[in-house]
Amino acid sequence: MDSALLVHRLHFAFTVTFHYLFPQLTMGLAPLIVVLKTLALRRNDELYNQAARFWARIFGINFIMGVVTGIPMEFQFGTNWSHFSRFAGGVIGQTLAMAGMFAFFLESAFLGLFLYGEKRLSPKAHWWSAVAVCAGSWLSGFFIVATDAWMQNPVGYAKSADGSVQLSSFWELVLNPWAWWQYAHNMSGAVITGAFAMASVGAFYLLWGQYKEHGRIFVRVGVVAGLIFAVLQLFPTGDGQGRMVAHNQPTTLAAMEALFESAPGAPLVLIGQPDVPQRKIDNPVILPKMLSFLTYRRWEAEVKGLNAFPPDTWPDNIPLLYYTYHMMVGLGTIFIATMVIAALLLWRGTLFNARWMLWILLLSLPFPYIANTAGWITAEIGRQPWLVYGLMRTSDGYSKLVSAGNGLFTLLGFMGMYTVLGILFLFLVRREIESGPTTQPGTAH
Amino acid sequence: MPTVWFMIVSVMIAAYVVLDGFDLGAGIIYLGAARTTDERRKILRSIGPVWDGNEVWLLAAGGTLYFAYPQLYASAFSGFYLPLMMVLWLLMLRGIGIELRSQMENPVWQGFFDVVFCLSSALLAIFFGAALGNVIRGVPLRPDGYFFEPLWTNFRLGPHPGILDWYTILAGVVALVTLTAHGALYVTLKTDGELGGRARKLALTVWPLQLVLTLVSLVATWFVRPSIKENYLAYPIGFLIPLVVFASLGLMFVAIRRGKELQAFLASCVYITGMLVGAVFALYPVVLPASTDPAYNLTIYNSAAGHHGLSVGLVWWTLGMILSLGYFVFVYRMFRGKVRLETESAAADVGPGDGPPHHVQGRAQSPIR
C-alpha cells in the first residue's frame, strides 16, 4: 500500500475513533437526562433534579471533548481527503452543511442555557432546553450518519462532465434506506452506552454505600433503558442493517462472516480465526445453516462467498473486519443477557442487594464503547476497497499533494493531543463521580 | 446561483469573525487586562455561555463552503494543510482552556489554563489573519486545481510563496490588533470597575496602531494585488466600503472616549465586516487566486457544486438560518447585561448601565465558578 494512503487512512481512523467515544455518550445520555428532568418535574422531587444535574455536569465535560475532537473531522474532508471532497462534495456537502445549520447551532445555543441557565429559567423552560440539546445531538447524528450512508450506498446523484458527482435528488439522499437503518442502529447503540454508564455509576454508589438513593435512580433508569435498547439493537435495527449489507454489499457480508466459498445452507461462525491465504477458518464453532436463515429467512438459501467476487473488490483487511464484526455481535448478545437478568432482579425488588449483579453492572462500563467502536470499524473496513461504494476507490480519494511525511507529522500531533485530552477527561469525570450527585455547582469547587 | 452562495458564504465568514472575534479578543487581553482571580472569572463568564455557539459559525461556514464550492474546499484545505492542522490544535487547546479551567479551584491548574487560553487566542488571531492574507495574495495553484504550500519559503512574494511572507505576516498582525481592540471593547461592555476601565484604556491605546495598520495594509494590498482596483473601478459603489471602514474606525474612537460602550463595540463590528467585505468585493468572482498563472484561478464558476444542489440548498439554508438566528437572539438576551460574580454584594453593583434587577442580584450562572 502506498504509504501516504496508509497515513491518511490512519489519520482519519484514529481521529474519528477517538472522537466517537464522546458523541456516543452525549447522544446516549441526552435522552436519559430528559427522562430524569421529566421525573423531577412530575414527582416534584429534588432527588431527581440532583440526579439530572449530576449527569449534566458529566455531559458538559463529555460534550466539550466531543466538540473539540469533532472540529477536525469536518476539516479532514478537505485537508486529507481532498480528491474525495472534490468528487463527492456536490452531494455530501448537503448533509454536512445541514449538520452545521440545523444541529450544531441548536445544540450549542441551548447547551449554554441548559448547563448554566437553570437559575435563570423556570423549571419548564429548563426542561425544554434539555429537550433542545437532546434534539440537536440526535439531529447531528442523523446528518453525519446520512453522509456515511451515502458513501455506503450512493443514491440521488448524477455524474457530471468533470468526473465529479452532483446531487440529483435531495429526497433520495435524505431518505436513503441505508441511512435510516444505520441511524436507528447507531442511535440505539449510543443509548446503550449512556444506559450502561448510568447503571455503572449507580452500581458504584450502591456498592460504595454512598449516595445510595441517587445510585438506585441511576441503576433503575440505566437498566430499563439498557434493556429496551439492547433488544432494539439486535432487532429490528441490527437485523435490518445486516440485511441491508447482504443486499447491497454482498462482498462485505462474505468477508464479515469469513465465508470463503459460496454455499447453500451457509453456517454462522460464532468463533474461529480466519486464515485468508488458505481460505479457511481455524478452530471454528458454528451454527449450521444459520447464516442462510438470518440473511434470507430460508435455511437452504445460497449465500455468496468471497470466491464469487473478484479479489480486487474484497475488503483489504478481512481478519480485522471479521473480528470487529464478531466482537460487536458477541457483545450485543451479552448486553441483552446482562440487562435481562438485571431487569428481572429489579422487577423482583432484589437488584439493589444483589452485589454480584451490581459488580457486573459496574464493570460492564467499557464494553458498550468497544461494541460501538467495533461496529463502526465493521462499517468502514467493510466498505473497502471503496471510499464511495462502487464509485470511488479509497486509493483515489486522499490528498495527493500532502505527503506521507506531512500526514505523519500531524497524526503524531493528534495522538499526543488526544492522549492529554483522554487523561484530562478521565481525571475530571472521576472527580465528578467521587464528589457525588449532592454537590451544588458553584459551591464545592 | 454561484454568486448568491458567494455572498452567503462571505456573510457567514464575516459573522464568524465578528462573533468569535470578540471572544478571541477577550482571550488576547485576558492576561493583560485581568489582574485578579475574580477579574479573570469575569472575562471568562462574559464569554462562557456564548463562545461555543460562536465557534459553531466556523463549522457552519466551513460546511456551507464545502457544500457550495467543493473544489475550493478541497484545494484550499489540502493546500493549507499544516497551518490548518495547527489551527485545529489551537482551537482544541483554547476550548479546553476555557471549559476545564473552572473544573478545579487550584491556582496551579488555573494558572496553566489561563496561559493556554491567552496564547491560543492570540495565535489563532494571527493565523486567521495570515490565512486571509494568503487568499488575497494568491497561492501556487497547479493546472489540476491543487497546491501545497510550505509554512515558509523566503518570506517574499513570488510565484511560489510560503504561508508566511511579509504580506501575510502583516495581515496576521492586523488581525491580532483588530481582535485585541474588538475583545477589549466587548470586555468593556460586559464588565465594569477596574477591569472595565483597563479594557477601555487598552482599546484606546491600540486605536492609533489600528489606524496605521489599516492604512498600511490597504497600501500593501494594492501593491501585492494591483488587480483589486478593477472591481472598484467597474462598480464605483464599492468605494463606499473603505469609507465605511474609516468612518467606523473614527466612530469607535469617539465612542470609547465618550464612554458609549455599546456604540464602540458595534463600530468595531462594522469595521471588521467592512474590512472583510472590502477584500471579498475586490476578489469576486475569484475565490482563490493563483500566484502561478491567473488562468488557474479558482472562481465561483469553476469550483461550485451542481445547480440542482445549490438550489435545494437555498431552501434549507434559509430555514436553518432563521432558526439559528432565533436561538442566538434568545441566548444573548438571556445572558445580557454586565457580568456579576456571586461574591459581589448586590448593593455595590447598582450603577449606570446595569441590566434588569435579577441580574444585579448575582444569580448569573455561568461555567466559570
XYZ file of N, CA, C and O in Angstrom, chain B residues 119-288:
680
model
N -2.654 32.462 25.106
C -1.729 32.237 23.987
C -2.455 31.677 22.764
O -2.224 32.125 21.633
N -3.336 30.711 22.987
C -4.007 30.112 21.835
C -4.914 31.137 21.161
O -5.026 31.152 19.936
N -5.530 32.005 21.935
C -6.374 33.039 21.325
C -5.540 33.954 20.439
O -5.925 34.274 19.309
N -4.382 34.398 20.963
C -3.546 35.325 20.199
C -3.036 34.656 18.921
O -3.074 35.238 17.828
N -2.566 33.402 19.057
C -2.035 32.719 17.882
C -3.124 32.477 16.833
O -2.885 32.596 15.633
N -4.316 32.157 17.298
C -5.409 31.951 16.351
C -5.694 33.213 15.555
O -5.906 33.170 14.344
N -5.699 34.365 16.254
C -5.945 35.623 15.553
C -4.906 35.821 14.457
O -5.231 36.166 13.312
N -3.649 35.567 14.800
C -2.576 35.751 13.809
C -2.753 34.777 12.634
O -2.643 35.153 11.465
N -3.068 33.503 12.962
C -3.245 32.501 11.913
C -4.396 32.865 10.975
O -4.284 32.738 9.763
N -5.518 33.296 11.559
C -6.655 33.641 10.714
C -6.318 34.820 9.808
O -6.681 34.848 8.628
N -5.619 35.799 10.366
C -5.209 36.945 9.558
C -4.302 36.511 8.412
O -4.475 36.916 7.261
N -3.335 35.646 8.757
C -2.402 35.177 7.734
C -3.145 34.374 6.661
O -2.806 34.443 5.473
N -4.157 33.618 7.087
C -4.937 32.844 6.121
C -5.623 33.774 5.129
O -5.569 33.553 3.910
N -6.229 34.827 5.654
C -6.885 35.790 4.768
C -5.850 36.429 3.846
O -6.098 36.620 2.644
N -4.687 36.723 4.420
C -3.597 37.285 3.615
C -3.232 36.370 2.460
O -3.022 36.821 1.331
N -3.173 35.070 2.734
C -2.854 34.101 1.679
C -3.885 34.105 0.566
O -3.551 34.004 -0.608
N -5.158 34.200 0.965
C -6.218 34.169 -0.033
C -6.147 35.414 -0.927
O -6.367 35.332 -2.131
N -5.815 36.559 -0.320
C -5.732 37.776 -1.132
C -4.503 37.750 -2.042
O -4.572 38.081 -3.219
N -3.376 37.294 -1.460
C -2.130 37.299 -2.219
C -2.138 36.278 -3.343
O -1.579 36.491 -4.416
N -2.812 35.138 -3.092
C -2.806 34.080 -4.094
C -1.892 32.951 -3.677
O -0.973 33.136 -2.883
N -2.185 31.760 -4.187
C -1.418 30.576 -3.815
C -0.959 29.876 -5.084
O -1.537 30.071 -6.151
N 0.101 29.060 -4.968
C 0.677 28.433 -6.181
C -0.181 27.311 -6.761
O 0.206 26.147 -6.737
N -1.363 27.652 -7.260
C -2.256 26.641 -7.830
C -1.649 26.009 -9.067
O -1.040 26.684 -9.885
N -1.868 24.698 -9.200
C -1.397 23.982 -10.384
C -2.560 23.842 -11.368
O -3.710 24.090 -11.011
N -2.262 23.373 -12.572
C -3.354 23.270 -13.553
C -4.497 22.369 -13.079
O -5.647 22.571 -13.455
N -4.185 21.363 -12.225
C -5.273 20.471 -11.786
C -6.086 21.065 -10.637
O -6.966 20.404 -10.093
N -5.762 22.302 -10.239
C -6.567 22.951 -9.220
C -6.116 22.681 -7.794
O -6.792 23.052 -6.847
N -4.978 22.009 -7.638
C -4.466 21.760 -6.283
C -3.162 22.511 -6.065
O -2.514 22.965 -7.012
N -2.774 22.642 -4.803
C -1.467 23.206 -4.478
C -1.080 22.695 -3.114
O -1.901 22.104 -2.396
N 0.196 22.856 -2.757
C 0.610 22.570 -1.399
C 1.622 23.622 -0.995
O 2.643 23.790 -1.650
N 1.302 24.352 0.050
C 2.179 25.444 0.448
C 2.951 25.064 1.696
O 2.359 24.653 2.687
N 4.261 25.198 1.684
C 5.010 25.010 2.922
C 4.763 26.205 3.851
O 4.205 27.216 3.429
N 5.177 26.057 5.094
C 4.920 27.146 6.045
C 5.625 28.429 5.628
O 5.091 29.502 5.727
N 6.862 28.301 5.188
C 7.532 29.490 4.666
C 8.557 29.084 3.616
O 9.011 27.951 3.602
N 8.881 29.992 2.730
C 9.983 29.762 1.800
C 11.042 30.822 2.072
O 11.915 30.628 2.898
N 10.906 31.995 1.424
C 11.916 33.030 1.657
C 11.273 34.327 2.146
O 11.881 35.383 2.112
N 10.005 34.205 2.604
C 9.270 35.358 3.138
C 9.046 36.457 2.106
O 8.749 37.580 2.453
N 9.246 36.112 0.835
C 8.995 37.114 -0.203
C 7.819 36.694 -1.061
O 7.443 35.527 -1.085
N 7.299 37.653 -1.781
C 6.239 37.334 -2.735
C 6.869 36.680 -3.951
O 8.070 36.754 -4.148
N 6.053 36.066 -4.765
C 6.588 35.422 -5.960
C 5.646 34.315 -6.330
O 4.626 34.132 -5.681
N 5.987 33.568 -7.394
C 5.056 32.507 -7.805
C 4.983 31.374 -6.785
O 3.986 30.679 -6.719
N 6.027 31.164 -5.981
C 5.994 30.053 -5.024
C 6.238 30.522 -3.604
O 7.260 30.233 -3.006
N 5.281 31.255 -3.078
C 5.443 31.783 -1.726
C 5.128 30.710 -0.682
O 4.582 29.663 -1.001
N 5.478 30.984 0.559
C 5.063 30.117 1.661
C 3.823 30.703 2.303
O 3.341 31.760 1.899
N 3.310 29.981 3.307
C 2.163 30.504 4.043
C 2.533 31.860 4.649
O 1.743 32.794 4.656
N 3.748 31.918 5.158
C 4.189 33.161 5.783
C 5.150 33.897 4.866
O 6.174 33.351 4.448
N 4.795 35.127 4.507
C 5.743 36.039 3.890
C 5.457 37.387 4.515
O 4.617 37.484 5.403
N 6.117 38.428 4.068
C 5.932 39.692 4.788
C 4.489 40.167 4.724
O 3.956 40.715 5.679
N 3.810 39.885 3.610
C 2.444 40.380 3.476
C 1.489 39.619 4.402
O 0.664 40.218 5.092
N 1.618 38.293 4.421
C 0.681 37.533 5.259
C 0.983 37.749 6.738
O 0.075 37.719 7.563
N 2.246 37.964 7.077
C 2.561 38.288 8.477
C 1.910 39.615 8.837
O 1.325 39.770 9.914
N 1.993 40.576 7.905
C 1.323 41.854 8.141
C -0.172 41.635 8.375
O -0.757 42.177 9.321
N -0.773 40.786 7.549
C -2.210 40.508 7.712
C -2.478 39.883 9.079
O -3.479 40.194 9.742
N -1.568 39.015 9.515
C -1.721 38.406 10.833
C -1.675 39.445 11.935
O -2.464 39.396 12.889
N -0.756 40.393 11.809
C -0.635 41.444 12.829
C -1.889 42.320 12.816
O -2.411 42.692 13.885
N -2.370 42.644 11.629
C -3.604 43.444 11.546
C -4.735 42.723 12.280
O -5.471 43.317 13.076
N -4.840 41.415 12.040
C -5.911 40.655 12.698
C -5.728 40.658 14.204
O -6.689 40.827 14.966
N -4.484 40.486 14.633
C -4.213 40.462 16.076
C -4.644 41.770 16.725
O -5.345 41.791 17.740
N -4.239 42.888 16.113
C -4.553 44.194 16.685
C -6.065 44.453 16.629
O -6.678 44.910 17.601
N -6.674 44.119 15.494
C -8.114 44.344 15.343
C -8.904 43.562 16.390
O -9.807 44.100 17.034
N -8.539 42.292 16.558
C -9.296 41.479 17.512
C -8.967 41.869 18.950
O -9.815 41.738 19.835
N -7.755 42.364 19.197
C -7.442 42.880 20.530
C -8.407 44.003 20.869
O -9.018 44.015 21.945
N -8.557 44.944 19.947
C -9.463 46.061 20.188
C -10.896 45.558 20.320
O -11.639 45.968 21.225
N -11.263 44.652 19.449
C -12.625 44.111 19.440
C -12.947 43.447 20.789
O -13.981 43.702 21.408
N -12.018 42.618 21.237
C -12.205 41.930 22.513
C -12.214 42.908 23.675
O -13.015 42.779 24.601
N -11.332 43.890 23.623
C -11.272 44.877 24.706
C -12.597 45.624 24.790
O -13.110 45.889 25.885
N -13.163 45.959 23.649
C -14.441 46.684 23.657
C -15.563 45.792 24.182
O -16.468 46.263 24.873
N -15.488 44.497 23.875
C -16.508 43.584 24.390
C -16.401 43.489 25.911
O -17.405 43.558 26.618
N -15.177 43.364 26.392
C -14.989 43.266 27.846
C -15.421 44.567 28.516
O -16.040 44.548 29.587
N -15.126 45.698 27.887
C -15.592 46.983 28.419
C -17.107 46.968 28.548
O -17.673 47.416 29.540
N -17.730 46.436 27.530
C -19.192 46.424 27.503
C -19.774 45.498 28.562
O -20.797 45.796 29.173
N -19.102 44.372 28.787
C -19.690 43.351 29.652
C -19.249 43.447 31.109
O -19.783 42.732 31.950
N -18.249 44.255 31.413
C -17.798 44.321 32.801
C -17.673 45.781 33.208
O -17.722 46.680 32.371
N -17.518 46.016 34.517
C -17.248 47.393 34.941
C -16.152 47.366 36.006
O -15.435 46.391 36.134
N -16.048 48.445 36.761
C -14.998 48.513 37.760
C -13.640 48.654 37.094
O -13.531 49.104 35.955
N -12.606 48.254 37.826
C -11.235 48.435 37.315
C -11.013 47.669 36.025
O -10.332 48.138 35.122
N -11.599 46.467 35.970
C -11.397 45.638 34.782
C -11.948 46.328 33.533
O -11.254 46.452 32.515
N -13.195 46.806 33.654
C -13.795 47.503 32.528
C -12.952 48.710 32.125
O -12.732 48.978 30.942
N -12.463 49.433 33.121
C -11.643 50.615 32.858
C -10.360 50.254 32.132
O -9.955 50.916 31.172
N -9.741 49.168 32.587
C -8.479 48.753 31.973
C -8.694 48.318 30.522
O -7.896 48.648 29.626
N -9.771 47.604 30.300
C -10.069 47.149 28.932
C -10.304 48.361 28.025
O -9.845 48.393 26.881
N -10.995 49.351 28.574
C -11.300 50.542 27.789
C -10.004 51.270 27.422
O -9.806 51.703 26.290
N -9.120 51.370 28.418
C -7.855 52.043 28.191
C -7.041 51.307 27.122
O -6.414 51.924 26.259
N -7.099 49.991 27.188
C -6.374 49.172 26.227
C -6.884 49.447 24.811
O -6.101 49.620 23.872
N -8.203 49.510 24.689
C -8.786 49.775 23.369
C -8.328 51.135 22.851
O -8.030 51.292 21.661
N -8.241 52.105 23.766
C -7.791 53.439 23.360
C -6.325 53.420 22.933
O -5.941 54.069 21.961
N -5.496 52.661 23.672
C -4.066 52.596 23.343
C -3.846 51.936 21.995
O -2.964 52.337 21.228
N -4.627 50.919 21.728
C -4.418 50.163 20.492
C -4.915 50.941 19.281
O -4.445 50.730 18.170
N -5.852 51.859 19.516
C -6.528 52.516 18.397
C -5.606 53.144 17.355
O -5.763 52.874 16.155
N -4.610 53.964 17.779
C -3.736 54.574 16.745
C -3.018 53.523 15.911
O -2.872 53.668 14.692
N -2.613 52.434 16.595
C -1.932 51.348 15.903
C -2.871 50.731 14.855
O -2.463 50.432 13.722
N -4.112 50.591 15.243
C -5.100 50.015 14.336
C -5.282 50.902 13.099
O -5.365 50.413 11.976
N -5.301 52.196 13.338
C -5.457 53.149 12.236
C -4.287 53.035 11.257
O -4.467 52.901 10.044
N -3.073 53.056 11.829
C -1.875 52.984 10.985
C -1.865 51.672 10.197
O -1.627 51.660 8.986
N -2.170 50.568 10.911
C -2.124 49.264 10.250
C -3.176 49.147 9.150
O -2.938 48.513 8.118
N -4.327 49.754 9.375
C -5.366 49.719 8.340
C -4.845 50.382 7.065
O -4.989 49.831 5.965
N -4.218 51.549 7.250
C -3.673 52.262 6.089
C -2.574 51.454 5.421
O -2.572 51.281 4.191
N -1.663 50.939 6.242
C -0.533 50.192 5.690
C -1.037 48.961 4.926
O -0.580 48.662 3.817
N -2.007 48.268 5.523
C -2.471 47.040 4.866
C -3.178 47.366 3.555
O -3.089 46.616 2.589
N -3.852 48.486 3.537
C -4.525 48.896 2.309
C -3.509 49.132 1.187
O -3.642 48.626 0.068
N -2.459 49.889 1.534
C -1.411 50.187 0.551
C -0.713 48.905 0.120
O -0.472 48.663 -1.071
N -0.413 48.050 1.121
C 0.302 46.807 0.819
C -0.528 45.923 -0.104
O -0.002 45.320 -1.037
N -1.830 45.869 0.149
C -2.695 45.034 -0.679
C -2.726 45.556 -2.112
O -2.675 44.791 -3.078
N -2.766 46.861 -2.233
C -2.725 47.499 -3.550
C -1.479 47.084 -4.299
O -1.503 46.770 -5.492
N -0.366 47.021 -3.545
C 0.924 46.686 -4.110
C 0.999 45.199 -4.477
O 1.471 44.822 -5.548
N 0.474 44.350 -3.584
C 0.567 42.907 -3.775
C -0.364 42.440 -4.885
O -0.042 41.556 -5.672
N -1.553 43.011 -4.918
C -2.538 42.557 -5.901
C -3.153 43.773 -6.579
O -4.249 44.225 -6.220
N -2.433 44.308 -7.554
C -2.910 45.549 -8.197
C -4.293 45.378 -8.817
O -5.026 46.354 -8.965
N -4.666 44.136 -9.121
C -5.948 43.941 -9.793
C -7.128 44.227 -8.880
O -8.278 44.216 -9.340
N -6.881 44.480 -7.565
C -8.027 44.736 -6.696
C -8.814 45.958 -7.143
O -9.996 46.074 -6.858
N -8.129 46.867 -7.853
C -8.854 48.094 -8.204
C -9.893 47.855 -9.297
O -10.831 48.624 -9.433
N -9.766 46.748 -10.017
C -10.660 46.534 -11.152
C -12.138 46.542 -10.765
O -12.948 47.238 -11.363
N -12.468 45.735 -9.744
C -13.865 45.690 -9.332
C -14.342 47.047 -8.828
O -15.479 47.430 -9.046
N -13.428 47.749 -8.132
C -13.835 49.045 -7.585
C -14.096 50.042 -8.702
O -15.022 50.834 -8.633
N -13.263 49.981 -9.741
C -13.459 50.903 -10.853
C -14.707 50.536 -11.647
O -15.457 51.394 -12.108
N -14.936 49.210 -11.757
C -16.106 48.777 -12.510
C -17.400 49.105 -11.773
O -18.410 49.429 -12.377
N -17.361 48.951 -10.451
C -18.554 49.255 -9.642
C -18.168 50.281 -8.582
O -17.822 49.915 -7.461
N -18.215 51.570 -8.943
C -17.682 52.597 -8.028
C -18.393 52.629 -6.680
O -17.860 53.177 -5.719
N -19.564 51.997 -6.617
C -20.257 51.962 -5.330
C -19.387 51.278 -4.276
O -19.510 51.521 -3.072
N -18.453 50.455 -4.754
C -17.541 49.759 -3.855
C -16.697 50.706 -3.024
O -16.230 50.356 -1.945
N -16.481 51.927 -3.520
C -15.648 52.871 -2.758
C -16.306 53.247 -1.439
O -15.663 53.846 -0.578
N -17.594 52.936 -1.315
C -18.255 53.152 -0.030
C -17.616 52.305 1.068
O -17.631 52.670 2.236
N -17.075 51.129 0.666
C -16.576 50.186 1.679
C -15.411 50.791 2.478
O -15.488 50.845 3.707
N -14.342 51.262 1.785
C -13.278 51.881 2.601
C -13.787 53.076 3.407
O -13.307 53.323 4.514
N -14.758 53.765 2.848
C -15.334 54.889 3.568
C -15.946 54.416 4.886
O -15.727 55.004 5.955
N -16.726 53.334 4.783
C -17.360 52.772 5.979
C -16.300 52.308 6.972
O -16.415 52.529 8.186
N -15.243 51.702 6.442
C -14.179 51.208 7.321
C -13.601 52.355 8.140
O -13.500 52.281 9.373
N -13.247 53.450 7.450
C -12.608 54.538 8.195
C -13.612 55.276 9.084
O -13.272 55.697 10.187
N -14.852 55.384 8.603
C -15.870 56.046 9.425
C -16.091 55.266 10.720
O -16.151 55.842 11.811
N -16.167 53.939 10.587
C -16.421 53.146 11.796
C -15.227 53.213 12.739
O -15.380 53.243 13.955
N -14.039 53.257 12.148
C -12.839 53.376 12.984
C -12.864 54.695 13.756
O -12.554 54.743 14.949
N -13.265 55.761 13.058
C -13.358 57.062 13.722
C -14.426 57.051 14.795
O -14.194 57.501 15.933
N -15.564 56.495 14.461
C -16.673 56.430 15.414
C -16.264 55.649 16.656
O -16.611 56.004 17.782
N -15.492 54.601 16.422
C -15.033 53.766 17.525
C -14.282 54.623 18.537
O -14.540 54.558 19.739
N -13.377 55.437 18.027
C -12.551 56.286 18.892
C -13.417 57.239 19.687
O -13.319 57.349 20.912
N -14.312 57.933 18.978
C -15.178 58.904 19.636
C -16.030 58.224 20.699
O -16.165 58.701 21.830
N -16.578 57.058 20.332
C -17.470 56.362 21.260
C -16.734 55.896 22.510
O -17.262 55.972 23.614
N -15.504 55.431 22.329
C -14.757 54.993 23.530
C -14.513 56.195 24.434
O -14.696 56.120 25.650
N -14.089 57.285 23.810
C -13.799 58.487 24.609
C -15.020 58.943 25.387
O -14.924 59.359 26.533
N -16.179 58.848 24.753
C -17.394 59.327 25.417
C -18.018 58.276 26.337
O -19.062 58.514 26.924
N -17.409 57.102 26.393
C -17.944 56.070 27.278
C -19.171 55.363 26.731
O -19.910 54.741 27.472
N -19.407 55.506 25.432
C -20.546 54.788 24.841
C -20.074 53.397 24.434
O -19.619 53.174 23.307
N -20.217 52.485 25.371
C -19.582 51.176 25.198
C -20.204 50.361 24.066
O -19.502 49.764 23.262
N -21.528 50.352 24.036
C -22.195 49.547 23.025
C -21.877 50.080 21.626
O -21.559 49.323 20.702
N -21.921 51.431 21.502
C -21.624 52.049 20.204
C -20.225 51.685 19.731
O -20.011 51.353 18.563
N -19.270 51.754 20.671
C -17.883 51.463 20.311
C -17.756 50.026 19.834
O -17.107 49.745 18.822
N -18.401 49.102 20.570
C -18.315 47.696 20.188
C -18.950 47.471 18.815
O -18.389 46.785 17.956
N -20.104 48.083 18.606
C -20.777 47.908 17.310
C -19.940 48.504 16.173
O -19.870 47.940 15.081
N -19.285 49.644 16.470
C -18.415 50.244 15.450
C -17.305 49.279 15.072
O -16.939 49.149 13.900
N -16.780 48.584 16.084
C -15.726 47.608 15.810
C -16.274 46.462 14.946
O -15.586 45.985 14.038
N -17.516 46.050 15.238
C -18.148 45.008 14.398
C -18.240 45.480 12.941
O -17.936 44.728 12.016
N -18.658 46.725 12.771
C -18.800 47.267 11.418
C -17.438 47.350 10.738
O -17.291 47.021 9.558
N -16.433 47.777 11.520
C -15.079 47.889 10.970
C -14.604 46.537 10.429
O -14.140 46.432 9.289
N -14.763 45.493 11.255
C -14.307 44.163 10.842
C -15.064 43.696 9.598
O -14.469 43.226 8.624
N -16.389 43.855 9.646
C -17.191 43.468 8.489
C -16.748 44.222 7.251
O -16.600 43.639 6.166
N -16.504 45.526 7.419
C -16.083 46.361 6.290
C -14.783 45.875 5.681
O -14.640 45.795 4.454
N -13.807 45.567 6.546
C -12.523 45.075 6.046
C -12.718 43.799 5.232
O -12.140 43.621 4.152
N -13.547 42.883 5.767
C -13.752 41.617 5.063
C -14.505 41.831 3.756
O -14.148 41.263 2.716
N -15.560 42.646 3.828
C -16.343 42.898 2.612
C -15.467 43.545 1.544
O -15.540 43.203 0.359
N -14.596 44.455 1.990
C -13.692 45.110 1.047
C -12.825 44.101 0.308
O -12.646 44.174 -0.909
N -12.307 43.122 1.067
C -11.446 42.116 0.448
C -12.243 41.244 -0.514
O -11.819 40.972 -1.640
N -13.414 40.821 -0.048
C -14.242 39.921 -0.837
C -14.725 40.604 -2.119
O -14.756 40.009 -3.191
N -15.068 41.885 -1.994
C -15.527 42.667 -3.139
C -14.441 42.748 -4.200
O -14.704 42.643 -5.401
N -13.190 42.907 -3.715
C -12.077 43.014 -4.661
C -11.822 41.686 -5.358
O -11.449 41.645 -6.527
N -12.025 40.580 -4.631
C -11.689 39.272 -5.193
C -12.720 38.798 -6.219
O -12.367 38.204 -7.229
N -14.002 39.030 -5.928
C -15.079 38.479 -6.728
C -14.825 38.625 -8.232
O -14.407 39.680 -8.657
N -15.080 37.655 -9.069
C -15.608 36.323 -8.759
C -14.548 35.274 -8.457
O -14.858 34.094 -8.440
N -13.312 35.717 -8.232
C -12.263 34.756 -7.885
C -12.422 34.398 -6.413
O -12.739 35.254 -5.595
N -12.241 33.127 -6.074
C -12.279 32.775 -4.671
C -10.914 32.369 -4.148
O -10.639 32.483 -2.967
N -10.050 31.910 -5.043
C -8.681 31.617 -4.643
C -7.786 31.938 -5.831
O -7.732 31.190 -6.799
